[in-house]
Coordinates of C-alpha atoms in Angstrom, one line a residue:
X91 CA -66.0 -15.3 30.0
X92 CA -66.4 -12.5 27.4
X93 CA -63.0 -11.2 28.4
X94 CA -61.4 -14.5 27.9
X95 CA -63.1 -15.0 24.5
X96 CA -62.1 -11.5 23.5
X97 CA -58.5 -12.2 24.4
X98 CA -58.5 -15.4 22.4
X99 CA -59.9 -13.6 19.4
X100 CA -57.3 -10.8 19.7
X101 CA -54.5 -13.4 19.9
X102 CA -55.8 -15.3 16.9
X103 CA -56.2 -12.1 15.0
X104 CA -52.6 -11.1 15.8
X105 CA -51.4 -14.5 14.7
X106 CA -53.3 -14.1 11.5
X107 CA -51.8 -10.7 10.9
X108 CA -48.3 -12.1 11.6
X109 CA -48.9 -15.0 9.2
X110 CA -50.1 -12.7 6.5
X111 CA -47.1 -10.5 6.9
X112 CA -44.8 -13.5 6.9
X113 CA -46.4 -14.6 3.6
X114 CA -45.9 -11.1 2.1
X115 CA -42.2 -11.2 3.1
X116 CA -41.9 -14.7 1.6
X117 CA -43.6 -13.6 -1.6
X118 CA -41.3 -10.5 -1.9
X119 CA -38.3 -12.8 -1.3
X120 CA -39.5 -15.2 -4.0
X121 CA -39.6 -12.3 -6.4
X122 CA -36.2 -11.1 -5.4
X123 CA -34.7 -14.6 -5.7
X124 CA -36.2 -15.0 -9.2
X125 CA -34.8 -11.6 -10.3
X126 CA -38.2 -10.0 -10.4
X127 CA -36.7 -6.9 -8.8
X128 CA -39.3 -4.4 -9.8
X129 CA -42.1 -6.4 -8.0
X130 CA -39.8 -7.2 -5.1
X131 CA -39.1 -3.5 -4.5
X132 CA -42.9 -2.7 -4.6
X133 CA -43.6 -5.5 -2.1
X134 CA -40.8 -4.7 0.3
X135 CA -41.5 -0.9 0.3
X136 CA -45.1 -1.7 1.1
X137 CA -44.0 -3.7 4.1
X138 CA -41.7 -1.0 5.3
X139 CA -44.4 1.6 5.0
X140 CA -46.4 -0.5 7.4
X141 CA -43.6 -0.5 9.9
X142 CA -42.1 -3.8 9.0
X143 CA -38.3 -3.5 9.3
X144 CA -35.9 -6.4 8.9
X145 CA -32.2 -6.9 8.0
X146 CA -33.0 -9.0 5.0
X147 CA -35.6 -6.6 3.7
X148 CA -33.0 -3.7 3.8
X149 CA -30.4 -5.9 2.2
X150 CA -32.7 -7.0 -0.7
X151 CA -34.1 -3.5 -1.2
X152 CA -30.5 -2.2 -1.5
X153 CA -29.5 -4.9 -3.8
X154 CA -32.6 -4.8 -6.0
X155 CA -32.1 -1.0 -6.6
X156 CA -28.4 -1.5 -7.0
X157 CA -28.9 -4.1 -9.7
X158 CA -31.5 -1.8 -11.4
X159 CA -28.9 1.0 -11.3
X160 CA -31.0 3.1 -8.9
X161 CA -27.9 4.0 -6.9
X162 CA -29.3 6.9 -4.9
X163 CA -32.2 4.7 -3.7
X164 CA -29.8 1.8 -3.1
X165 CA -27.6 4.0 -0.9
X166 CA -30.6 4.9 1.3
X167 CA -31.5 1.3 1.9
X168 CA -27.9 0.3 2.6
X169 CA -27.6 3.2 5.0
X170 CA -30.7 1.9 6.9
X171 CA -29.1 -1.5 6.9
X172 CA -25.9 -0.4 8.6
X173 CA -27.8 1.6 11.2
X174 CA -29.4 -1.6 12.5
X175 CA -28.0 -2.6 15.8
X176 CA -26.6 -6.0 16.7
X177 CA -26.0 -7.3 13.2
X178 CA -23.0 -8.5 11.3
X179 CA -23.2 -7.7 7.6
X180 CA -21.2 -9.3 4.8
X181 CA -18.5 -6.9 3.7
X182 CA -19.8 -7.0 0.1
X183 CA -22.7 -4.8 1.3
X184 CA -20.0 -2.2 2.3
X185 CA -18.6 -2.3 -1.2
X186 CA -22.0 -1.8 -2.9
X187 CA -22.8 1.0 -0.4
X188 CA -19.5 2.7 -1.2
X189 CA -20.3 2.4 -5.0
X190 CA -23.8 3.8 -4.5
X191 CA -22.4 6.7 -2.5
X192 CA -20.0 7.4 -5.4
X193 CA -22.9 7.7 -7.8
X194 CA -24.3 10.4 -5.5
X195 CA -20.8 12.1 -5.6
X196 CA -20.4 11.5 -1.9
X197 CA -16.8 10.6 -2.3
X198 CA -15.6 11.2 1.2
X199 CA -18.3 9.0 2.6
X200 CA -17.6 6.4 -0.1
X201 CA -13.9 6.4 0.8
X202 CA -14.7 5.8 4.5
X203 CA -16.8 2.8 3.6
X204 CA -14.1 1.5 1.2
X205 CA -11.6 1.7 4.0
X206 CA -13.9 -0.4 6.2
X207 CA -14.2 -2.8 3.3
X208 CA -10.4 -2.9 2.8
X209 CA -10.0 -3.9 6.5
X210 CA -12.8 -6.5 6.4
X211 CA -11.7 -8.1 3.2
X212 CA -8.0 -7.4 2.8
X213 CA -7.4 -10.3 0.4
X214 CA -10.0 -9.0 -2.1
X215 CA -8.5 -7.6 -5.3
X216 CA -10.9 -4.7 -5.2
X217 CA -9.7 -3.9 -1.7
X218 CA -6.0 -4.1 -2.7
X219 CA -6.4 -1.9 -5.7
X220 CA -8.5 0.6 -3.8
X221 CA -6.0 0.8 -0.9
X222 CA -3.1 1.2 -3.4
X223 CA -4.8 4.0 -5.2
X224 CA -6.1 6.6 -2.7
X225 CA -5.6 9.2 -5.4
X226 CA -7.7 7.5 -8.0
X227 CA -9.9 10.5 -8.5
X228 CA -6.9 12.6 -9.4
X229 CA -5.8 10.0 -11.9
X230 CA -9.2 9.9 -13.5
X231 CA -9.3 13.7 -13.6
X232 CA -5.9 13.7 -15.3
X233 CA -7.2 11.3 -18.1
X234 CA -10.5 13.2 -18.6
X235 CA -11.5 15.6 -21.3
X236 CA -10.3 13.6 -24.2
X237 CA -13.7 13.0 -25.8
X238 CA -16.5 15.0 -27.3
X239 CA -19.8 13.4 -26.4
X240 CA -23.4 13.9 -27.7
X241 CA -26.7 12.0 -27.4
X242 CA -28.3 10.4 -30.4
X243 CA -31.7 11.3 -31.7
X244 CA -32.3 7.6 -32.3
X245 CA -32.7 7.0 -28.6
X246 CA -36.1 6.3 -27.2
X247 CA -37.8 6.9 -23.8
X248 CA -37.0 3.2 -23.0
X249 CA -33.6 1.6 -22.5
X250 CA -31.2 1.8 -25.5
X251 CA -27.7 0.3 -25.2
X252 CA -25.1 -2.2 -26.6
X253 CA -24.2 -0.4 -29.8
X254 CA -22.1 -2.3 -32.4
X255 CA -20.8 -1.7 -35.9
X256 CA -22.3 -3.5 -38.9
X257 CA -20.5 -1.7 -41.7
X258 CA -21.8 1.9 -41.6
X259 CA -24.9 0.8 -39.7
X260 CA -25.3 1.1 -36.0
X261 CA -27.0 -2.0 -34.4
X262 CA -28.2 -1.7 -30.8
X263 CA -30.5 -3.3 -28.3
X264 CA -33.6 -1.5 -27.1
X265 CA -36.6 -2.0 -24.9
X266 CA -38.8 0.4 -26.9
X267 CA -42.4 -0.8 -27.6
X268 CA -42.7 -1.7 -31.2
X269 CA -46.5 -1.9 -31.0
X270 CA -46.6 -5.7 -30.4
X271 CA -44.4 -6.0 -27.3
X272 CA -46.4 -3.9 -24.9
X273 CA -47.6 -7.1 -23.1
X274 CA -44.2 -8.6 -23.0
X275 CA -42.8 -7.0 -19.9
X276 CA -39.7 -8.3 -18.1
X277 CA -40.1 -8.6 -14.3
X278 CA -36.5 -7.5 -13.6
X279 CA -37.4 -3.8 -14.2
X280 CA -40.9 -3.8 -15.6
X281 CA -39.5 -2.9 -19.1
X282 CA -40.4 -4.5 -22.4
X283 CA -38.2 -7.3 -23.6
X284 CA -35.1 -6.2 -25.6
X285 CA -34.9 -6.4 -29.3
X286 CA -32.2 -5.7 -31.9
X287 CA -32.6 -2.5 -34.0
X288 CA -30.4 -1.0 -36.8
X289 CA -29.9 2.6 -37.7
X290 CA -28.4 3.9 -41.0
X291 CA -26.6 7.3 -41.0
X292 CA -28.0 10.1 -43.2
X293 CA -26.0 12.3 -45.5
X294 CA -24.7 14.3 -42.5
X295 CA -23.7 11.2 -40.6
X296 CA -26.5 11.4 -38.1
X297 CA -28.5 8.4 -36.9
X298 CA -32.1 9.5 -36.8
X299 CA -34.3 6.5 -37.7
X300 CA -34.1 3.0 -36.6
X301 CA -35.8 -0.2 -37.7
X302 CA -36.2 -3.6 -36.1
X303 CA -33.9 -6.4 -37.3
X304 CA -35.2 -9.6 -38.8
X305 CA -37.7 -11.7 -36.7
X306 CA -35.3 -14.5 -37.2
X307 CA -33.0 -12.7 -34.7
X308 CA -35.7 -11.1 -32.5
X309 CA -37.8 -13.6 -30.7
X310 CA -40.1 -13.3 -27.6
X311 CA -37.0 -13.0 -25.4
X312 CA -34.2 -10.6 -24.7
X313 CA -31.8 -10.0 -27.6
X314 CA -28.8 -7.7 -27.3
X315 CA -25.0 -7.2 -27.8
X316 CA -24.2 -8.1 -31.3
X317 CA -20.8 -8.7 -32.9
X318 CA -20.7 -8.7 -36.7
X319 CA -17.8 -10.1 -38.8
X320 CA -16.2 -7.5 -41.1
X321 CA -17.9 -8.9 -44.2
X322 CA -21.3 -8.8 -42.4
X323 CA -22.2 -12.4 -43.1
X324 CA -22.0 -13.7 -39.5
X325 CA -23.3 -12.2 -36.3
X326 CA -22.8 -13.3 -32.7
X327 CA -25.5 -12.0 -30.3
X328 CA -26.9 -12.5 -26.8
X329 CA -30.3 -14.1 -26.0
X330 CA -32.1 -15.3 -22.9
X331 CA -32.9 -18.9 -22.4
X332 CA -35.8 -19.7 -24.7
X333 CA -38.2 -22.5 -25.4
X334 CA -39.2 -22.5 -29.1
X335 CA -38.4 -18.8 -29.3
X336 CA -40.1 -17.8 -26.0
X337 CA -38.7 -16.5 -22.8
X338 CA -37.8 -19.5 -20.5
X339 CA -36.5 -20.0 -17.0
X340 CA -34.7 -22.9 -15.3
X341 CA -35.9 -24.9 -12.3
X342 CA -34.6 -22.1 -10.0
X343 CA -36.6 -19.5 -11.8
X344 CA -33.6 -18.0 -13.5
X345 CA -33.4 -17.3 -17.2
X346 CA -29.7 -17.4 -18.2
X347 CA -28.1 -15.5 -21.0
X348 CA -26.5 -17.4 -24.0
X349 CA -24.5 -16.4 -27.0
X350 CA -25.8 -17.4 -30.4
X351 CA -24.4 -17.3 -33.9
X352 CA -26.3 -16.7 -37.2
X353 CA -25.3 -16.6 -40.9
X354 CA -26.6 -14.2 -43.6
X355 CA -27.8 -16.1 -46.7
X356 CA -29.4 -14.2 -49.5
X357 CA -30.4 -11.4 -47.1
X358 CA -31.9 -13.7 -44.5
X359 CA -30.4 -14.7 -41.2
X360 CA -30.3 -18.5 -41.0
X361 CA -28.5 -21.3 -39.2
X362 CA -29.1 -19.7 -35.8
X363 CA -27.3 -21.9 -33.2
X364 CA -26.2 -21.7 -29.6
X365 CA -22.4 -21.7 -29.1
X366 CA -21.3 -25.0 -27.5
X367 CA -19.9 -23.5 -24.3
X368 CA -23.4 -22.2 -23.3
X369 CA -25.0 -23.9 -20.3
X370 CA -28.2 -23.6 -18.3
X371 CA -26.2 -23.3 -15.1
X372 CA -24.6 -19.9 -15.9
X373 CA -24.8 -16.9 -18.3
X374 CA -22.6 -16.0 -21.3
X375 CA -23.2 -12.7 -23.0
X376 CA -21.9 -9.6 -24.8
X377 CA -19.7 -11.1 -27.5
X378 CA -17.0 -9.2 -29.4
X379 CA -14.5 -10.4 -32.0
X380 CA -10.7 -10.1 -32.1
X381 CA -9.3 -8.1 -35.1
X382 CA -8.5 -11.2 -37.1
X383 CA -11.9 -12.8 -36.0
X384 CA -10.1 -15.8 -34.7
X385 CA -11.2 -15.2 -31.1
X386 CA -14.4 -14.3 -29.3
X387 CA -14.4 -12.3 -26.1
X388 CA -17.5 -12.3 -23.9
X389 CA -18.7 -11.9 -20.3
X390 CA -19.8 -14.8 -18.1
X391 CA -20.2 -16.1 -14.6
X392 CA -19.2 -19.7 -15.6
X393 CA -17.0 -21.9 -13.5
X394 CA -13.6 -20.3 -13.0
X395 CA -15.0 -16.8 -12.7
X396 CA -13.4 -14.5 -10.2
X397 CA -16.4 -12.3 -9.5
X398 CA -20.1 -11.7 -10.4
X399 CA -19.1 -11.7 -14.1
X400 CA -15.7 -12.1 -15.8
X401 CA -14.4 -11.6 -19.3
X402 CA -13.4 -14.7 -21.1
X403 CA -11.9 -15.5 -24.5
X404 CA -12.5 -18.6 -26.8
X405 CA -10.8 -19.6 -30.0
X406 CA -12.9 -19.7 -33.2
X407 CA -11.4 -22.3 -35.5
X408 CA -11.4 -22.0 -39.3
X409 CA -13.5 -25.2 -39.6
X410 CA -16.2 -23.6 -37.6
X411 CA -15.5 -25.4 -34.3
X412 CA -15.0 -23.5 -31.1
X413 CA -12.4 -24.0 -28.4
X414 CA -12.6 -24.0 -24.6
X415 CA -13.2 -20.6 -23.0
X416 CA -10.3 -19.1 -20.9
X417 CA -10.6 -16.5 -18.2
X418 CA -8.6 -13.4 -18.9
X419 CA -7.2 -13.5 -15.4
X420 CA -7.5 -11.5 -12.2
X421 CA -5.6 -8.5 -13.5
X422 CA -8.7 -7.6 -15.5
X423 CA -11.3 -9.5 -13.6
X424 CA -12.2 -8.7 -10.0
X425 CA -14.8 -9.9 -7.5
X426 CA -17.2 -7.4 -9.0
X427 CA -18.7 -7.1 -12.5
X428 CA -16.5 -7.0 -15.6
X429 CA -18.7 -7.0 -18.7
X430 CA -19.4 -5.6 -22.2
X431 CA -15.9 -6.2 -23.7
X432 CA -14.9 -4.6 -27.0
X433 CA -11.6 -5.3 -28.8
X434 CA -10.1 -2.8 -31.3
X435 CA -8.0 -3.4 -34.4
X436 CA -4.9 -2.5 -32.2
X437 CA -5.9 -5.2 -29.6
X438 CA -7.0 -2.6 -27.0
X439 CA -9.7 -4.1 -24.8
X440 CA -12.4 -1.8 -23.5
X441 CA -14.7 -3.1 -20.9
X442 CA -17.1 -2.0 -18.2
X443 CA -16.4 -2.7 -14.5
X444 CA -17.5 -1.8 -11.0
X445 CA -14.6 -3.6 -9.5
X446 CA -11.8 -1.2 -10.6
X447 CA -11.6 2.3 -9.1
X448 CA -14.2 4.5 -10.8
X449 CA -16.7 7.3 -10.4
X450 CA -19.7 5.1 -9.5
X451 CA -21.7 2.3 -11.0
X452 CA -20.1 0.8 -14.1
X453 CA -17.1 2.7 -15.6
X454 CA -15.4 2.1 -18.9
X455 CA -11.8 0.9 -18.7
X456 CA -9.1 0.1 -21.3
X457 CA -6.0 -2.1 -21.5
X458 CA -3.8 -3.4 -24.2
X459 CA -4.1 -7.2 -24.5
X460 CA -1.1 -7.8 -26.7
X461 CA 0.7 -9.1 -23.6
X462 CA -1.7 -10.6 -21.1
X463 CA 1.2 -11.0 -18.6
X464 CA 1.9 -7.3 -18.5
X465 CA -1.4 -5.5 -18.3
X466 CA -2.0 -1.9 -17.5
X467 CA -5.6 -1.0 -16.9
X468 CA -6.9 2.6 -16.9
X469 CA -10.2 4.4 -16.3
X470 CA -10.8 6.4 -19.5
X471 CA -12.2 9.3 -17.5
X472 CA -14.9 11.8 -18.1
X473 CA -17.0 12.6 -20.1
X474 CA -17.3 8.9 -21.1
X475 CA -17.6 7.9 -17.5
X476 CA -20.0 9.5 -15.0
X477 CA -21.4 8.9 -11.6
X478 CA -23.9 6.4 -13.1
X479 CA -23.5 3.3 -15.3
X480 CA -21.4 3.7 -18.4
X481 CA -20.8 0.7 -20.6
X482 CA -20.9 -1.0 -24.0
X483 CA -18.1 1.2 -25.4
X484 CA -17.0 0.7 -29.0
X485 CA -14.7 2.8 -31.2
X486 CA -13.4 2.9 -34.8
X487 CA -9.7 3.6 -34.3
X488 CA -9.3 4.9 -37.8
X489 CA -12.0 7.6 -37.6
X490 CA -11.6 8.0 -33.7
X491 CA -15.4 7.9 -33.5
X492 CA -17.5 5.5 -31.5
X493 CA -20.5 5.0 -29.2
X494 CA -21.3 3.9 -25.7
X495 CA -24.3 3.7 -23.4
X496 CA -25.1 5.4 -20.1
X497 CA -28.0 5.9 -17.7
X498 CA -26.7 9.3 -16.7
X499 CA -29.0 12.3 -16.1
X500 CA -30.2 14.2 -19.1
X501 CA -31.0 11.2 -21.3
X502 CA -34.3 10.2 -22.9
X503 CA -34.7 6.9 -21.2
X504 CA -33.2 4.5 -18.6
X505 CA -30.1 3.9 -20.8
X506 CA -29.2 6.0 -23.8
X507 CA -26.6 5.6 -26.5
X508 CA -24.1 8.4 -26.9
X509 CA -21.8 9.2 -29.9
X510 CA -18.3 10.4 -29.2
X511 CA -15.1 11.6 -31.0
X512 CA -11.8 10.9 -29.4
X513 CA -9.6 14.1 -29.7
X514 CA -6.6 12.8 -27.8
X515 CA -5.3 9.3 -28.1
X516 CA -5.5 7.0 -25.1
X517 CA -2.2 6.5 -23.3
X518 CA -1.8 2.8 -22.3
X519 CA 1.8 3.0 -21.4
X520 CA 2.1 2.7 -17.6
X521 CA 3.8 5.6 -15.8
X522 CA 4.3 4.7 -12.1
X523 CA 6.8 6.6 -10.1
X524 CA 9.0 5.5 -7.3
X525 CA 10.4 8.4 -5.1
X526 CA 12.7 8.3 -2.1
X527 CA 16.0 9.2 -0.6
X528 CA 19.4 7.7 0.0
X529 CA 21.0 8.4 3.5
X530 CA 24.0 7.5 5.5
X531 CA 23.0 4.8 8.0
X532 CA 25.1 6.2 10.8
X533 CA 24.6 9.9 10.5
X534 CA 21.2 10.1 8.7
X535 CA 22.8 12.6 6.3
X536 CA 21.6 12.6 2.6
X537 CA 23.9 10.9 0.1
X538 CA 24.1 12.4 -3.4
X539 CA 25.5 10.7 -6.5
X540 CA 24.5 7.2 -5.3
X541 CA 23.4 4.8 -8.0
X542 CA 19.8 3.8 -7.5
X543 CA 18.1 0.9 -9.3
X544 CA 14.7 -0.9 -9.2
X545 CA 14.7 -4.7 -9.6
X546 CA 11.6 -7.0 -9.9
X547 CA 11.1 -10.3 -8.1
X548 CA 13.2 -12.0 -10.8
X549 CA 16.1 -9.7 -10.1
X550 CA 15.6 -8.1 -13.5
X551 CA 16.5 -4.4 -13.8
X552 CA 13.5 -2.1 -14.2
X553 CA 15.2 1.3 -14.2
X554 CA 18.1 3.2 -12.7
X555 CA 19.3 6.7 -11.9
X556 CA 21.6 8.7 -9.6
X557 CA 20.5 10.4 -6.4
X558 CA 20.5 14.2 -6.3
X559 CA 22.7 16.2 -3.9
X560 CA 20.0 16.1 -1.3
X561 CA 19.8 12.3 -1.5
X562 CA 16.5 12.3 -3.4
X563 CA 15.7 10.2 -6.4
X564 CA 12.8 9.5 -8.7
X565 CA 12.5 6.5 -11.0
X566 CA 9.9 5.2 -13.4
X567 CA 8.6 1.9 -11.9
X568 CA 7.0 -1.3 -13.3
X569 CA 3.2 -1.3 -13.4
X570 CA 2.8 -5.0 -12.9
X571 CA 1.6 -6.1 -9.5
X572 CA 4.3 -7.7 -7.4
X573 CA 7.3 -7.3 -5.1
X574 CA 10.1 -4.9 -6.1
X575 CA 13.4 -3.7 -4.5
X576 CA 15.2 -0.4 -4.7
X577 CA 19.0 -1.0 -4.5
X578 CA 21.4 1.9 -3.8
X579 CA 25.2 1.6 -4.3
X580 CA 28.0 4.1 -3.6
X581 CA 31.8 3.8 -3.4
X582 CA 33.1 3.1 0.2
X583 CA 29.6 2.0 1.2
X584 CA 27.9 -1.4 1.4
X585 CA 24.9 -1.8 -1.0
X586 CA 21.6 -1.0 0.6
X587 CA 18.1 -2.0 -0.4
X588 CA 14.4 -1.5 0.5
X589 CA 11.5 -3.6 -0.7
X590 CA 8.1 -2.3 -1.8
X591 CA 4.9 -3.7 -3.4
X592 CA 3.0 -2.5 -6.5
X593 CA -0.8 -3.1 -6.6
X594 CA -3.0 -1.5 -9.3
X595 CA -0.1 0.4 -10.9
X596 CA 0.2 2.6 -7.7
X597 CA 3.0 5.2 -7.2
X598 CA 5.4 4.5 -4.4
X599 CA 6.8 7.3 -2.3
X600 CA 9.0 7.9 0.8
X601 CA 11.3 5.0 0.1
X602 CA 14.4 5.4 2.2
X603 CA 17.6 3.4 1.4
X604 CA 20.2 3.6 4.2
X605 CA 23.9 2.8 3.3
X606 CA 26.5 1.6 5.8
X607 CA 30.2 2.5 5.3
X608 CA 32.2 -0.4 3.9
X609 CA 34.5 -1.8 6.5
X610 CA 37.9 -2.7 5.0
X611 CA 40.7 -4.6 6.6
X612 CA 43.4 -2.3 7.9
X613 CA 47.1 -2.7 7.0
X614 CA 49.6 -3.7 9.6
X615 CA 50.7 -0.7 11.7
X616 CA 47.3 1.1 11.2
X617 CA 45.8 2.9 14.2
X618 CA 42.2 1.8 14.4
X619 CA 41.2 5.0 16.1
X620 CA 42.1 7.0 13.0
X621 CA 41.1 4.2 10.5
X622 CA 37.6 3.9 12.0
X623 CA 37.3 7.7 12.7
X624 CA 36.8 7.1 16.4
X625 CA 37.4 9.1 19.5
X626 CA 40.5 8.0 21.5
X627 CA 40.0 6.1 24.8
X628 CA 40.8 8.9 27.3
X629 CA 41.7 8.5 31.0
X630 CA 41.3 10.8 34.0
X631 CA 44.4 12.4 35.6
X632 CA 46.4 9.8 37.5
X633 CA 43.8 7.1 36.7
X634 CA 43.8 3.8 34.8
X635 CA 40.1 3.0 34.9
X636 CA 38.1 2.7 31.6
X637 CA 35.7 5.7 31.6
X638 CA 32.0 5.3 30.6
X639 CA 32.5 7.6 27.6
X640 CA 35.0 5.1 26.1
X641 CA 32.3 2.5 25.6
X642 CA 31.4 3.6 22.0
X643 CA 35.0 3.4 20.8
X644 CA 35.6 0.1 22.6
X645 CA 32.5 -1.4 21.1
X646 CA 33.5 -0.3 17.6
X647 CA 37.0 -1.8 18.0
X648 CA 35.4 -5.1 19.2
X649 CA 33.0 -5.2 16.3
X650 CA 35.9 -4.6 13.9
X651 CA 38.0 -7.4 15.4
X652 CA 35.0 -9.7 15.1
X653 CA 34.5 -8.8 11.5
X654 CA 38.2 -9.6 10.8
X655 CA 38.9 -12.5 13.1
X656 CA 42.5 -13.0 11.8
X657 CA 43.9 -9.6 12.9
X658 CA 45.8 -9.0 16.1
X659 CA 45.9 -5.7 17.9
X660 CA 48.4 -4.1 20.3
X661 CA 46.9 -1.6 22.8
X662 CA 49.3 1.3 23.2
X663 CA 48.6 3.5 26.2
X664 CA 50.1 6.9 27.1
X665 CA 50.2 9.5 29.8
X666 CA 50.7 13.3 30.0
X667 CA 53.9 14.9 31.1
X668 CA 52.8 16.1 34.6
X669 CA 54.5 13.3 36.6
X670 CA 58.0 11.7 36.5
X671 CA 59.1 9.5 33.6
X672 CA 59.2 6.4 35.8
X673 CA 55.8 7.0 37.3
X674 CA 54.2 7.7 33.9
X675 CA 55.7 4.4 32.5
X676 CA 54.0 2.4 35.2
X677 CA 50.7 4.3 34.9
X678 CA 50.6 3.8 31.1
X679 CA 51.2 0.0 31.6
X680 CA 48.2 -0.2 34.0
X681 CA 46.1 1.7 31.4
X682 CA 47.2 -0.8 28.7
X683 CA 46.4 -3.7 31.0
X684 CA 42.9 -2.4 31.8
X685 CA 42.2 -1.7 28.1
X686 CA 43.3 -5.2 27.1
X687 CA 41.2 -6.7 29.9
X688 CA 38.1 -4.8 28.7
X689 CA 38.5 -6.3 25.2
X690 CA 39.0 -9.8 26.5
X691 CA 36.0 -9.5 28.9
X692 CA 33.8 -8.6 25.9
X693 CA 34.7 -11.6 23.8
X694 CA 38.1 -10.9 22.2
X695 CA 40.4 -13.9 22.5
X696 CA 43.5 -13.2 24.7
X697 CA 45.8 -14.4 21.9
X698 CA 44.7 -11.6 19.6
X699 CA 45.4 -8.7 21.9
X700 CA 48.5 -7.4 23.7
X701 CA 49.3 -4.2 25.6
X702 CA 52.2 -1.8 25.9
X703 CA 52.7 1.3 28.0
X704 CA 54.7 4.2 26.5
X705 CA 54.5 6.7 29.4
X706 CA 55.0 10.3 28.1
X707 CA 57.3 9.4 25.3
X708 CA 54.7 9.8 22.5
X709 CA 52.9 13.1 23.2
X710 CA 50.4 14.3 20.6
X711 CA 51.0 18.0 21.3
X712 CA 53.6 20.5 22.7
X713 CA 52.5 19.9 26.3
X714 CA 55.9 18.5 27.5
X715 CA 55.9 20.1 31.0
X716 CA 53.3 20.5 33.7
X717 CA 53.2 24.3 33.3
X718 CA 53.2 24.4 29.4
X719 CA 49.5 23.7 28.9
X720 CA 46.1 23.9 30.7
X721 CA 44.7 20.5 31.8
X722 CA 42.3 20.1 28.8
X723 CA 45.4 20.0 26.6
X724 CA 47.2 17.5 28.8
X725 CA 44.0 15.3 28.5
X726 CA 44.8 14.7 24.8
X727 CA 47.8 12.7 25.8
X728 CA 46.1 10.5 28.5
X729 CA 44.9 7.8 26.0
X730 CA 44.9 4.3 24.6
X731 CA 45.4 3.5 20.9
X732 CA 44.8 0.3 19.0
X733 CA 47.5 -0.7 16.5
X734 CA 47.1 -3.6 14.0
X735 CA 50.2 -5.8 14.4
X736 CA 49.1 -8.6 12.0

């Protein structure tokens, strides 16, 4: 009886333990789902230490660290996830794993996982661009080294980011503890809520001291990412959902980001309002103004987004009203994160992305938006970009000086602001190259001096050149994604073409264009053997049978007659001079008859072909007696020819 009771107690105890563990997993999941990543990480790691392993735990631990930019830790959890047996994991985890590996500079491993991602999600723009740019690291390296970068002394041990220009002042967002915010900790990363600060340069141009902006702008919420008008009287900024100035969540436990506008009146920020396109169902953040201040660019995951966050633009009307946001399109936006836009006076858009090929985490990219239908997007390279998150890039194009934020090693806090000077201007003109060869379709020999041109899908000429003596050519192609065609032309040849695709401004190599000789209609009296440069149809001594080696010539004659269905041909057959004249006449007629029969049997209408035997009367050489030549010379006369008679 004691044994039975003991067993029951053990079973109940085990059930209690399981229930307790299930509750811990559920609690950690609730924190993760409500974006309390710091707490979720602690709870999940505690469970793993106790031997609790599960697919969803590894997924959430990877994602929580990924979203907190702890990419080395994220890579470890993703690695454990993919080592689990018998599971099928969404390809997006492959992508985040590859990105995390890049941040550890494990580029070969990252490339291997990106290839798996490309195969699993071939229609994804990130997969297409990655596949089209296997040499992206070389491209980034070629664009690197154009900036001088230094850290700012105004940085704190906390997170400092989102710099913006307010005249000569530098305004930025920071999680530093101002003395009254120590209890206001955000659960995403256990850091203090963000506030807006401003720093004024000293006589040497250095930013050493910063002070908090007006309490009218800084509430008990996150504030970040400002955009000031040139006259300094209006500011657009980002703030979390709030309830009477306090941090607020929706029914799902999510606090969305919204863009606000404020006006400066007698030194005070007033008339603080939400922009009308904000909504509790999505976030809108990180505003920046166009050069003429008629448009506002921002990041959002609103309806119509391609990925986790996209860049949008909205019109700002002179009467103060605001238009309907428009997505900038899937050339800029990917299935990943595109965020922190900044537009220069020359309409160059800088933005951060982890969807375009980069070094790891968020990288800074640039493109001219003067023509949204013809975009060329480039990674600005090192030292702006690193293996970690690099973002919130701004620049004064006149002074070539600017700022950006990064969580790279060597900083004071989680994110630090860095100043930079641009020494070499950014080149936003696309330079894709198309390389290939022009060859003869029949012989495979290279063809020099052929005209080679690229046409787009609308049959518009992109560029043209002439092939070199070795048949090679190199052309500058169009950078816009789409289908293109290389067309080669040369006198006495039919035009040839080869199609290719451009994705992500990729170079195209090993294009081969093969040209076929132009077939012209022969004049009356022409021997097709000579005209088509064919071997004659030869016969064995004292034979009239068509030999196997004649098939190539016969096929070429048949194809020619099919190409020009109006012509008629007379087969003229001949012999050598070894037999009598009378015998040779009959032998040549039999040869003509068999040659004609071969053509008819292979589809040539009998009305289009006739035959005539000429015996030894039309020798091709001096072998006019049996003894005058060896047999290989007599062979030259035992033949059939094909003469155009109409």
